Coordinates of C-alpha atoms in Angstrom, one line a residue:
M1 CA 1.8 -19.9 17.2
Q2 CA 4.0 -18.9 20.1
S3 CA 7.0 -20.6 18.5
C4 CA 6.4 -18.8 15.2
K5 CA 6.2 -15.5 17.1
S6 CA 9.6 -16.2 18.6
L7 CA 11.0 -17.2 15.2
S8 CA 9.6 -14.0 13.7
Q9 CA 11.4 -11.9 16.3
R10 CA 14.7 -13.8 15.6
L11 CA 14.2 -13.3 11.8
Q12 CA 13.8 -9.5 12.4
Q13 CA 17.0 -9.5 14.4
K14 CA 18.8 -11.5 11.7
R15 CA 17.9 -8.9 9.1
Q16 CA 19.4 -6.0 11.1
I17 CA 22.7 -5.0 9.5
P18 CA 25.3 -3.8 12.0
W19 CA 25.4 0.0 11.9
V20 CA 26.9 2.9 13.8
H21 CA 24.4 5.6 14.3
G22 CA 25.2 8.7 12.3
E23 CA 27.0 6.9 9.5
Y24 CA 25.2 6.9 6.2
G25 CA 25.7 5.1 2.9
T26 CA 27.2 2.1 4.7
C27 CA 25.3 -0.5 2.8
L28 CA 25.3 0.6 -0.9
P29 CA 24.7 -2.0 -3.6
S30 CA 26.9 -2.4 -6.6
K31 CA 26.5 0.1 -9.4
E32 CA 24.9 -2.5 -11.6
T33 CA 22.3 -3.4 -8.9
A34 CA 21.8 0.3 -8.0
D35 CA 20.9 1.1 -11.6
I36 CA 18.3 -1.7 -11.7
L37 CA 16.7 -0.5 -8.4
I38 CA 16.6 3.2 -9.5
D39 CA 15.0 2.2 -12.8
K40 CA 12.4 0.1 -11.1
Y41 CA 11.5 3.0 -8.7
L42 CA 11.4 5.6 -11.4
R43 CA 9.1 3.6 -13.8
T44 CA 6.7 2.6 -11.0
F45 CA 6.3 4.6 -7.8
E46 CA 7.6 7.9 -9.2
T47 CA 5.0 7.8 -12.0
V48 CA 2.1 7.5 -9.6
Q49 CA 3.4 9.6 -6.7
R50 CA 5.4 12.6 -8.1
I51 CA 8.2 13.4 -5.6
L52 CA 11.4 13.9 -7.6
H53 CA 12.4 16.0 -10.6
V54 CA 13.7 13.1 -12.6
P55 CA 16.3 14.9 -14.8
T56 CA 17.8 16.6 -11.7
F57 CA 17.8 13.3 -9.8
R58 CA 19.5 11.4 -12.7
R59 CA 22.2 14.1 -13.0
E60 CA 22.9 14.0 -9.3
Y61 CA 22.9 10.2 -9.4
R62 CA 25.6 10.2 -12.1
M63 CA 27.6 12.6 -10.1
F64 CA 27.3 10.4 -7.0
W65 CA 29.0 7.5 -8.7
E66 CA 31.7 9.7 -10.1
N67 CA 32.6 11.1 -6.7
Q68 CA 30.8 9.5 -3.7
S69 CA 32.7 11.4 -1.1
Q70 CA 31.4 14.7 -2.2
A71 CA 27.7 13.7 -2.4
P72 CA 25.4 15.7 0.0
F73 CA 23.8 13.7 2.7
D74 CA 20.3 14.6 1.6
F75 CA 20.8 13.2 -1.9
L76 CA 22.3 10.0 -0.4
I77 CA 19.3 9.5 1.8
K78 CA 16.9 10.1 -1.1
M79 CA 18.8 7.7 -3.3
Q80 CA 18.8 5.0 -0.7
L81 CA 15.0 5.4 -0.1
C82 CA 14.5 4.9 -3.9
F83 CA 16.7 1.8 -3.6
S84 CA 14.4 0.4 -0.8
L85 CA 11.3 0.9 -2.9
G86 CA 12.9 -0.5 -6.0
A87 CA 14.0 -3.5 -3.9
C88 CA 10.3 -4.5 -3.5
L89 CA 10.2 -5.2 -7.3
Y90 CA 13.7 -6.8 -7.6
D91 CA 12.6 -10.4 -7.3
D92 CA 9.8 -12.6 -6.0
I93 CA 11.5 -13.4 -2.6
F94 CA 12.5 -9.8 -1.7
S95 CA 16.1 -10.9 -1.4
L96 CA 17.2 -7.3 -0.7
R97 CA 14.9 -6.9 2.3
P98 CA 17.7 -6.5 4.9
Q99 CA 19.3 -3.8 2.9
A100 CA 16.0 -2.1 2.2
L101 CA 15.2 -2.0 5.9
Q102 CA 18.7 -0.6 6.6
W103 CA 18.2 2.2 4.1
I104 CA 15.0 3.1 5.8
R105 CA 16.7 3.0 9.2
E106 CA 19.3 5.4 8.1
A107 CA 16.7 7.8 6.6
S108 CA 14.7 7.7 9.8
A109 CA 17.8 8.5 11.9
W110 CA 18.8 11.3 9.5
T111 CA 15.4 13.0 9.6
E112 CA 15.4 12.9 13.4
S113 CA 18.8 14.3 13.7
F114 CA 19.2 18.0 14.8
D115 CA 21.4 18.9 11.8
S116 CA 19.2 17.6 9.0
P117 CA 17.8 20.4 6.8
N118 CA 14.2 19.2 6.9
L119 CA 12.7 22.6 6.3
S120 CA 13.5 22.5 2.6
I121 CA 12.1 21.1 -0.6
S122 CA 14.7 18.3 -0.4
G123 CA 13.6 17.6 3.2
V124 CA 9.9 17.2 2.1
Q125 CA 11.0 14.9 -0.7
I126 CA 12.9 12.7 1.8
M127 CA 9.9 12.7 4.2
C128 CA 7.6 11.7 1.3
L129 CA 9.9 8.9 0.2
L130 CA 10.3 7.8 3.8
S131 CA 6.6 7.7 4.4
L132 CA 6.1 5.6 1.3
A133 CA 8.9 3.2 2.1
Q134 CA 7.9 2.7 5.7
N135 CA 4.4 1.8 4.5
V136 CA 5.4 -0.4 1.6
V137 CA 8.6 -2.0 2.9
Q138 CA 8.7 -1.7 6.7
E139 CA 5.0 -2.2 7.3
L140 CA 4.6 0.2 10.2
I141 CA 1.3 -0.3 12.0
G142 CA -1.4 1.9 10.5
D143 CA -1.7 4.3 13.4
R144 CA 2.1 4.9 13.3
T145 CA 2.0 5.9 9.6
W146 CA -0.9 8.2 10.4
I147 CA 1.1 9.9 13.1
R148 CA 4.0 10.3 10.8
S149 CA 1.8 11.7 8.0
G150 CA 0.7 14.4 10.4
A151 CA 4.4 15.4 10.7
L152 CA 4.7 15.4 7.0
I153 CA 1.7 17.7 6.5
R154 CA 3.0 20.1 9.1
L155 CA 6.5 20.1 7.6
A156 CA 5.0 20.9 4.1
M157 CA 2.9 23.7 5.6
A158 CA 5.9 25.1 7.5
I159 CA 7.6 25.9 4.2
G160 CA 4.4 27.1 2.6
L161 CA 3.6 24.2 0.2
H162 CA -0.1 24.6 1.1
R163 CA -0.1 28.1 -0.4
D164 CA -0.2 28.5 -4.1
P165 CA 3.2 29.9 -5.5
T166 CA 1.3 32.9 -6.9
K167 CA 0.5 33.9 -3.3
L168 CA 4.2 33.7 -2.2
P169 CA 7.2 35.9 -2.9
S170 CA 8.3 35.8 -6.6
M171 CA 10.1 32.6 -7.6
P172 CA 10.9 30.9 -10.9
A173 CA 7.8 29.2 -12.4
A174 CA 9.6 25.8 -12.4
Q175 CA 10.1 26.0 -8.6
G176 CA 6.4 26.8 -8.2
E177 CA 5.5 23.8 -10.2
M178 CA 7.6 21.5 -8.1
R179 CA 5.9 22.9 -5.0
R180 CA 2.5 22.1 -6.4
R181 CA 3.5 18.6 -7.3
L182 CA 4.9 17.9 -3.8
W183 CA 1.9 19.3 -2.0
T184 CA -0.4 17.1 -4.1
T185 CA 1.8 14.1 -3.2
V186 CA 1.8 15.0 0.5
L187 CA -2.1 15.1 0.5
E188 CA -2.2 11.7 -1.3
L189 CA 0.2 10.1 1.2
A190 CA -1.6 11.6 4.2
L191 CA -5.1 10.5 3.0
S192 CA -3.8 7.0 2.3
S193 CA -2.5 6.8 5.9
C194 CA -5.9 7.8 7.2
L195 CA -7.4 4.7 5.6
D196 CA -4.6 2.5 7.1
A197 CA -5.3 3.8 10.6
G198 CA -9.0 4.5 10.5
G199 CA -8.2 8.1 11.4
T200 CA -9.2 11.4 9.9
L201 CA -7.0 13.6 7.7
L202 CA -7.2 16.6 10.1
I203 CA -7.0 19.0 7.2
S204 CA -9.8 20.2 4.9
L205 CA -10.1 21.7 1.5
R206 CA -10.4 25.1 3.2
D207 CA -6.9 24.8 4.7
F208 CA -5.0 25.2 1.5
D209 CA -5.2 27.1 -1.8
C210 CA -2.4 25.4 -3.7
M211 CA -3.6 24.7 -7.2
L212 CA -3.0 21.4 -9.1
P213 CA 0.2 21.1 -11.1
M214 CA 0.3 22.1 -14.7
N215 CA 0.4 19.5 -17.4
L216 CA 4.1 19.5 -18.0
D217 CA 7.0 17.1 -18.5
D218 CA 10.0 17.3 -16.2
T219 CA 12.2 18.4 -19.0
Q220 CA 10.1 21.6 -19.3
L221 CA 11.1 22.7 -15.8
D222 CA 14.2 24.9 -15.9
F223 CA 14.9 26.1 -12.3
D224 CA 17.2 28.9 -13.5
D225 CA 14.7 30.4 -16.0
N226 CA 12.4 33.1 -14.8
G227 CA 10.2 32.9 -17.8
D228 CA 6.6 31.7 -17.7
L229 CA 5.6 28.1 -18.4
L230 CA 3.1 27.1 -21.0
A231 CA 1.1 24.0 -20.0
S232 CA 0.3 21.3 -22.6
D233 CA -3.4 20.7 -23.4
S234 CA -5.2 17.8 -21.8
A235 CA -4.9 15.7 -24.9
T236 CA -1.1 15.7 -24.5
Y237 CA 0.3 13.1 -22.2
T238 CA 3.0 14.4 -19.8
D239 CA 4.8 13.4 -16.6
T240 CA 2.1 15.0 -14.5
T241 CA -1.0 13.9 -16.5
L242 CA -1.9 11.0 -14.2
Q243 CA -1.1 13.0 -11.0
I244 CA -3.5 15.7 -12.1
A245 CA -6.2 13.2 -13.0
L246 CA -6.0 11.4 -9.7
A247 CA -5.9 14.7 -7.7
Q248 CA -9.2 15.7 -9.3
T249 CA -10.8 12.8 -7.5
F250 CA -9.3 13.9 -4.2
P251 CA -12.4 15.8 -2.9
A252 CA -14.6 12.7 -3.4
R253 CA -12.1 10.4 -1.6
L254 CA -11.6 12.9 1.2
A255 CA -15.3 13.0 1.8
I256 CA -15.4 9.2 2.1
A257 CA -12.5 9.2 4.6
E258 CA -14.2 11.9 6.7
Y259 CA -17.5 10.0 6.6
A260 CA -16.1 6.6 7.4
N261 CA -13.5 7.6 10.0
G262 CA -15.1 10.7 11.6
F263 CA -16.1 9.8 15.1
N264 CA -19.1 12.2 15.0
S265 CA -20.2 11.6 11.4
E266 CA -23.9 10.6 11.0
Q267 CA -23.9 7.4 9.0
S268 CA -26.7 6.0 7.0
Y269 CA -27.1 3.8 3.9
D270 CA -28.6 6.6 1.9
K271 CA -25.5 8.8 2.5
T272 CA -23.2 5.9 1.8
L273 CA -24.9 5.4 -1.6
R274 CA -24.6 9.2 -2.3
L275 CA -20.9 9.1 -1.5
A276 CA -20.4 6.0 -3.6
A277 CA -22.2 7.6 -6.5
D278 CA -19.9 10.7 -6.2
L279 CA -16.9 8.4 -6.2
K280 CA -18.1 6.5 -9.2
S281 CA -18.6 9.8 -11.0
A282 CA -15.1 10.9 -10.1
T283 CA -13.8 7.6 -11.2
T284 CA -15.6 7.9 -14.5
R285 CA -14.2 11.3 -15.1
F286 CA -10.7 10.0 -14.2
G287 CA -11.1 7.2 -16.7
E288 CA -12.3 9.6 -19.4
S289 CA -9.5 12.1 -18.8
I290 CA -6.9 9.4 -19.3
K291 CA -8.7 7.4 -22.0
V292 CA -7.0 9.3 -24.8
H293 CA -3.6 8.3 -23.3
H294 CA -4.4 4.6 -23.1
A295 CA -1.4 3.5 -25.2
K296 CA 1.0 5.5 -23.0
I297 CA -0.3 4.4 -19.6
T298 CA 1.6 1.4 -18.2
D299 CA -0.1 -1.7 -16.8
F300 CA 1.4 -0.8 -13.4
Q301 CA -0.1 2.6 -13.4
R302 CA -3.5 1.2 -14.5
R303 CA -3.4 -1.5 -11.7
Y304 CA -2.3 1.0 -9.1
Y305 CA -5.1 3.5 -9.8
E306 CA -7.7 0.7 -9.9
M307 CA -6.5 -0.5 -6.5
V308 CA -6.7 3.1 -5.1
M309 CA -10.3 3.5 -6.2
D310 CA -11.4 0.0 -5.1
R311 CA -10.0 0.7 -1.7
Y312 CA -12.5 3.5 -1.2
M313 CA -15.4 1.4 -2.5
F314 CA -14.4 -1.2 0.2
M315 CA -14.4 1.5 2.8
L316 CA -18.0 2.4 2.0
H317 CA -19.6 -0.9 1.2
I318 CA -17.9 -3.6 3.4
P319 CA -19.8 -2.7 6.5
Y320 CA -23.1 -3.3 4.6
A321 CA -21.9 -6.3 2.5
T322 CA -22.2 -8.5 5.6
V323 CA -25.7 -7.3 6.3
A324 CA -26.6 -7.9 2.6
L325 CA -26.1 -11.7 3.2
K326 CA -29.4 -11.6 5.1
D327 CA -31.1 -8.4 3.9
S328 CA -31.4 -7.9 0.1
A329 CA -31.9 -4.2 0.6
F330 CA -28.1 -3.9 0.8
L331 CA -27.4 -6.2 -2.2
L332 CA -25.7 -3.4 -4.1
S333 CA -23.0 -3.2 -1.5
R334 CA -22.5 -7.0 -1.7
D335 CA -22.2 -7.0 -5.5
T336 CA -19.9 -3.9 -5.5
C337 CA -17.5 -5.5 -3.0
V338 CA -17.4 -8.9 -4.9
D339 CA -16.8 -7.2 -8.2
A340 CA -14.0 -5.1 -6.8
A341 CA -12.5 -8.1 -5.0
L342 CA -12.4 -10.2 -8.2
R343 CA -11.0 -7.3 -10.2
L344 CA -8.1 -6.9 -7.6
S345 CA -7.5 -10.7 -7.6
Y346 CA -7.2 -10.9 -11.3
A347 CA -4.6 -8.2 -11.2
A348 CA -2.6 -9.5 -8.3
L349 CA -2.9 -13.3 -8.1
D350 CA -0.7 -14.5 -11.0
S351 CA -1.0 -18.1 -12.1
R352 CA 2.7 -18.5 -11.4
L353 CA 1.7 -18.7 -7.7
M354 CA -0.3 -21.8 -8.3
P355 CA -1.5 -22.9 -11.8
D356 CA -5.3 -23.0 -12.1
A357 CA -6.8 -24.1 -15.3
F358 CA -10.2 -22.5 -14.6
L359 CA -8.7 -19.0 -14.0
D360 CA -6.5 -19.3 -17.0
S361 CA -9.5 -20.1 -19.1
A362 CA -11.5 -17.3 -17.5
R363 CA -8.8 -14.8 -18.3
A364 CA -8.8 -15.9 -21.9
A365 CA -12.6 -15.9 -22.2
M366 CA -13.0 -12.4 -20.7
V367 CA -10.0 -11.0 -22.4
V368 CA -8.5 -10.0 -19.0
T369 CA -5.2 -8.2 -19.3
A370 CA -2.3 -10.4 -18.3
P371 CA -1.0 -9.6 -14.8
C372 CA 1.6 -6.9 -14.6
Q373 CA 4.8 -8.4 -13.2
D374 CA 5.7 -5.2 -11.3
Y375 CA 2.3 -5.0 -9.6
V376 CA 2.1 -8.7 -8.9
R377 CA 5.6 -8.6 -7.3
L378 CA 4.7 -5.5 -5.3
V379 CA 1.5 -7.1 -3.8
L380 CA 3.6 -10.2 -3.1
C381 CA 6.6 -8.5 -1.5
G382 CA 5.1 -5.2 -0.3
A383 CA 3.1 -4.4 2.8
G384 CA 0.8 -1.6 3.8
L385 CA -2.1 -0.9 1.5
F386 CA -1.0 -3.5 -1.0
R387 CA -1.2 -6.4 1.5
A388 CA -4.3 -5.0 3.2
T389 CA -6.4 -4.4 0.1
Q390 CA -5.7 -7.8 -1.4
T391 CA -6.4 -9.5 2.0
Q392 CA -9.7 -7.6 2.2
A393 CA -10.5 -8.9 -1.4
L394 CA -9.8 -12.5 -0.3
M395 CA -12.0 -12.2 2.7
I396 CA -14.8 -10.8 0.6
I397 CA -14.4 -13.7 -1.8
A398 CA -14.5 -16.2 1.0
A399 CA -17.6 -14.6 2.5
E400 CA -19.4 -14.6 -0.8
L401 CA -18.6 -18.2 -1.5
H402 CA -19.7 -19.2 2.0
A403 CA -23.0 -17.4 1.5
R404 CA -23.6 -19.2 -1.8
L405 CA -22.9 -22.5 -0.2
V406 CA -25.3 -21.8 2.7
N407 CA -28.1 -20.7 0.3
W408 CA -27.6 -23.9 -1.7
S409 CA -27.6 -26.2 1.4
E410 CA -30.8 -24.5 2.6
G411 CA -32.5 -24.8 -0.8
A412 CA -32.6 -21.1 -1.4
C413 CA -30.6 -21.5 -4.6
L414 CA -32.5 -22.8 -7.6
D415 CA -29.3 -24.2 -9.2
T416 CA -29.6 -28.0 -9.0
T417 CA -26.1 -28.7 -10.5
G418 CA -24.4 -28.5 -7.1
P419 CA -22.9 -25.9 -4.8
L420 CA -20.3 -24.9 -7.5
G421 CA -22.6 -25.4 -10.5
T422 CA -22.2 -21.8 -11.6
L423 CA -19.1 -20.3 -13.1
R424 CA -19.0 -17.6 -10.5
G425 CA -18.8 -20.2 -7.7
Q426 CA -15.9 -22.0 -9.3
E427 CA -14.2 -18.6 -9.9
L428 CA -14.5 -17.7 -6.2
L429 CA -13.1 -21.0 -5.1
S430 CA -10.2 -20.9 -7.5
F431 CA -9.2 -17.4 -6.3
L432 CA -9.5 -18.6 -2.7
R433 CA -7.1 -21.5 -3.4
V434 CA -4.6 -19.2 -5.2
G435 CA -5.0 -16.7 -2.3
V436 CA -3.8 -19.3 0.2
E437 CA -0.7 -19.9 -1.9
W438 CA -0.2 -16.1 -2.1
T439 CA -0.1 -15.8 1.7
K440 CA 2.4 -18.7 1.8
C441 CA 4.6 -17.1 -0.8
R442 CA 4.6 -13.9 1.2
I443 CA 6.2 -15.8 4.1
L444 CA 8.8 -17.1 1.6
A445 CA 9.4 -13.4 0.6
G446 CA 10.1 -12.5 4.2
Q447 CA 6.7 -11.7 5.7
D448 CA 7.3 -12.7 9.3
N449 CA 3.6 -12.7 10.4
I450 CA 2.0 -16.1 9.7
K451 CA -1.6 -15.1 10.6
D452 CA -2.6 -14.3 7.0
Y453 CA -1.5 -17.8 5.8
V454 CA -3.0 -19.7 8.8
F455 CA -6.3 -17.8 8.6
Q456 CA -6.8 -18.2 4.8
A457 CA -5.8 -21.9 4.9
A458 CA -8.4 -22.5 7.7
I459 CA -11.1 -20.7 5.8
L460 CA -10.4 -22.7 2.6
A461 CA -10.6 -25.9 4.6
G462 CA -13.9 -24.9 6.0
I463 CA -15.3 -24.0 2.6
T464 CA -14.0 -27.3 1.1
A465 CA -15.7 -29.2 4.0
M466 CA -19.0 -27.5 3.2
I467 CA -18.7 -28.5 -0.4
E468 CA -17.9 -32.1 0.4
G469 CA -20.4 -32.4 3.2
G470 CA -17.9 -32.8 6.0
S471 CA -17.5 -31.3 9.4
V472 CA -16.5 -27.6 9.0
K473 CA -15.2 -27.2 12.5
E474 CA -13.0 -30.3 12.3
A475 CA -11.6 -29.4 8.9
T476 CA -10.9 -25.8 10.0
D477 CA -9.2 -26.9 13.2
N478 CA -7.1 -29.5 11.5
E479 CA -6.0 -27.3 8.7
G480 CA -5.3 -24.4 11.0
K481 CA -2.9 -26.5 13.0
E482 CA -1.3 -28.0 9.9
A483 CA -0.9 -24.5 8.5
C484 CA 0.9 -23.4 11.7
I485 CA 3.3 -26.4 11.4
K486 CA 4.0 -25.5 7.8
A487 CA 4.5 -21.8 8.6
K488 CA 6.9 -22.7 11.4
A489 CA 8.9 -24.9 9.0
L490 CA 9.1 -22.0 6.6
L491 CA 10.3 -19.6 9.3
V492 CA 12.8 -22.1 10.6
N493 CA 14.3 -22.3 7.1
L494 CA 14.4 -18.5 6.8
V495 CA 16.0 -18.2 10.3
G496 CA 18.4 -21.0 9.6
D497 CA 17.9 -22.9 12.9
D498 CA 15.9 -25.9 13.9
E499 CA 14.3 -24.6 17.0
P500 CA 13.8 -21.2 18.6
S501 CA 16.0 -20.4 21.6
N502 CA 13.2 -19.0 23.7
T503 CA 9.9 -20.8 24.2
G504 CA 6.5 -19.1 24.5
Q505 CA 6.5 -19.7 28.2
A506 CA 9.8 -18.0 28.7
G507 CA 8.4 -15.0 26.9
V508 CA 5.4 -14.9 29.3
A509 CA 7.8 -15.1 32.3
E510 CA 9.8 -12.1 31.0
D511 CA 6.6 -10.1 30.4
S512 CA 5.5 -10.7 34.0
W513 CA 8.3 -8.3 35.2
N514 CA 6.8 -5.5 33.1
F515 CA 4.2 -4.7 35.8
H516 CA 2.5 -1.4 36.1
A517 CA 0.1 -0.3 38.8
N518 CA -2.2 1.1 36.3
D519 CA -2.4 -0.2 32.7
F520 CA -3.8 3.1 31.6
W521 CA -0.2 4.4 31.1
T522 CA 1.1 1.5 29.0
A523 CA -1.8 0.0 27.2
D524 CA -1.8 0.1 23.3
W525 CA -4.9 2.1 22.4
A526 CA -4.4 1.7 18.7
D527 CA -7.4 -0.6 18.3
C528 CA -9.8 2.0 19.7
T529 CA -9.2 4.6 16.9
G530 CA -11.6 3.0 14.4
S531 CA -15.0 4.6 14.5
F532 CA -17.0 3.1 11.7
V533 CA -20.0 1.4 13.3
I534 CA -21.0 -1.8 11.4
P535 CA -24.8 -1.7 11.1
Q536 CA -26.7 -4.6 12.6

């Protein structure tokens, strides 16, 4: 493990592209590759988190390639951040990861510079793209994204995005609509960061009066026209239909985040069930509002929104799902988590990772929609909520399978065909196997933290030992060590060396010089921010 940590650090250093601070656009791809990355961003992330006015962006993008030297810095930064997000979907091994990290690095430096015009619509767009890219590509630790989201909210409020345009000095209607779209996106990004960090949003519904965007296409927004805008009816699908539908569920999701992460919130199972019922109602309304547009909604959009909603269900029910293994009064939480975990796994764990005849047959029998390549690739190469949510799903699957095996061994299960006699048992085991391969493929795609792979492999070995009647501890220990060896070999191949230059002991010796008389000043308190007490 220590050797792998050293290799991971060297891999991170190897990815860093030489760069002079203050120089931007130093690592541009070819025009052909750039077109692919922009297309991938615009048809995925931009359709679920509205940040750009696409016609304006495309016009500026064409002008950039015609005359790069005259391009404004703010557009260059926006374009490169779009590149970084599109790079997550470029291939299965995230071959453009070094470039994506460099584009984020340049954007971070630009936003922190004194001469960057952050107090503008363009500045907020850059901050939104940077927040999204740092979470999906750079994998900042949850509390870091939460801190940065606070800066994003305050930047947006500093230019009045939290106030509805009708309450501000007169402006073209199109400009007002862009402000509404951006404020809605700022709230979504900030709320998502709260879930990553276990923190609170620090803003309530009383702190803003900006209304939801109108149901309009981007082409209907003319920034030079002072005329009024006529919104399409709800039966007409536009570029903002999905943003509006998701935003209508925001109050229910905000209530869950405040309840789960608020340090002084009074928690009870009755209130958990009430919030879950509110979320289910909001989800139902969301589904009904977009049902008429079923043919126009892409598989990526559908998978993305399902993942968002399931994430909040996990937030409510996971603390009680473990209790439900011993107390049937909480069985609803257990079933809810398992159903969501299987739904997420069918969407993200493609048979290309590891062929599984049972899962292929199950997909066909249940008429499950084939995995969306963009979404599968994003969960494979991306970080942040995409990695975390799928990892939670695999842990729930493992816990459920373990509980079923324990019940069978203790005679509590009436099924006499064996521990995997039911279809559900085989389904859980198949996903656990594919999940281990998924964590391995994430290392091949440049994920430098091997703990996901080692942990999942050890769990699978323990489950297999339970099924075969072997020693669980011995199987877990052996497979954990073997997974470490395999992971090290993968990292060595990525780094390109046979052995790390610094051993783990050398690292300890170096750390010994970092002595402080009082650890209070230097200790990382990030782990103390979570406040959801798991009931006993």
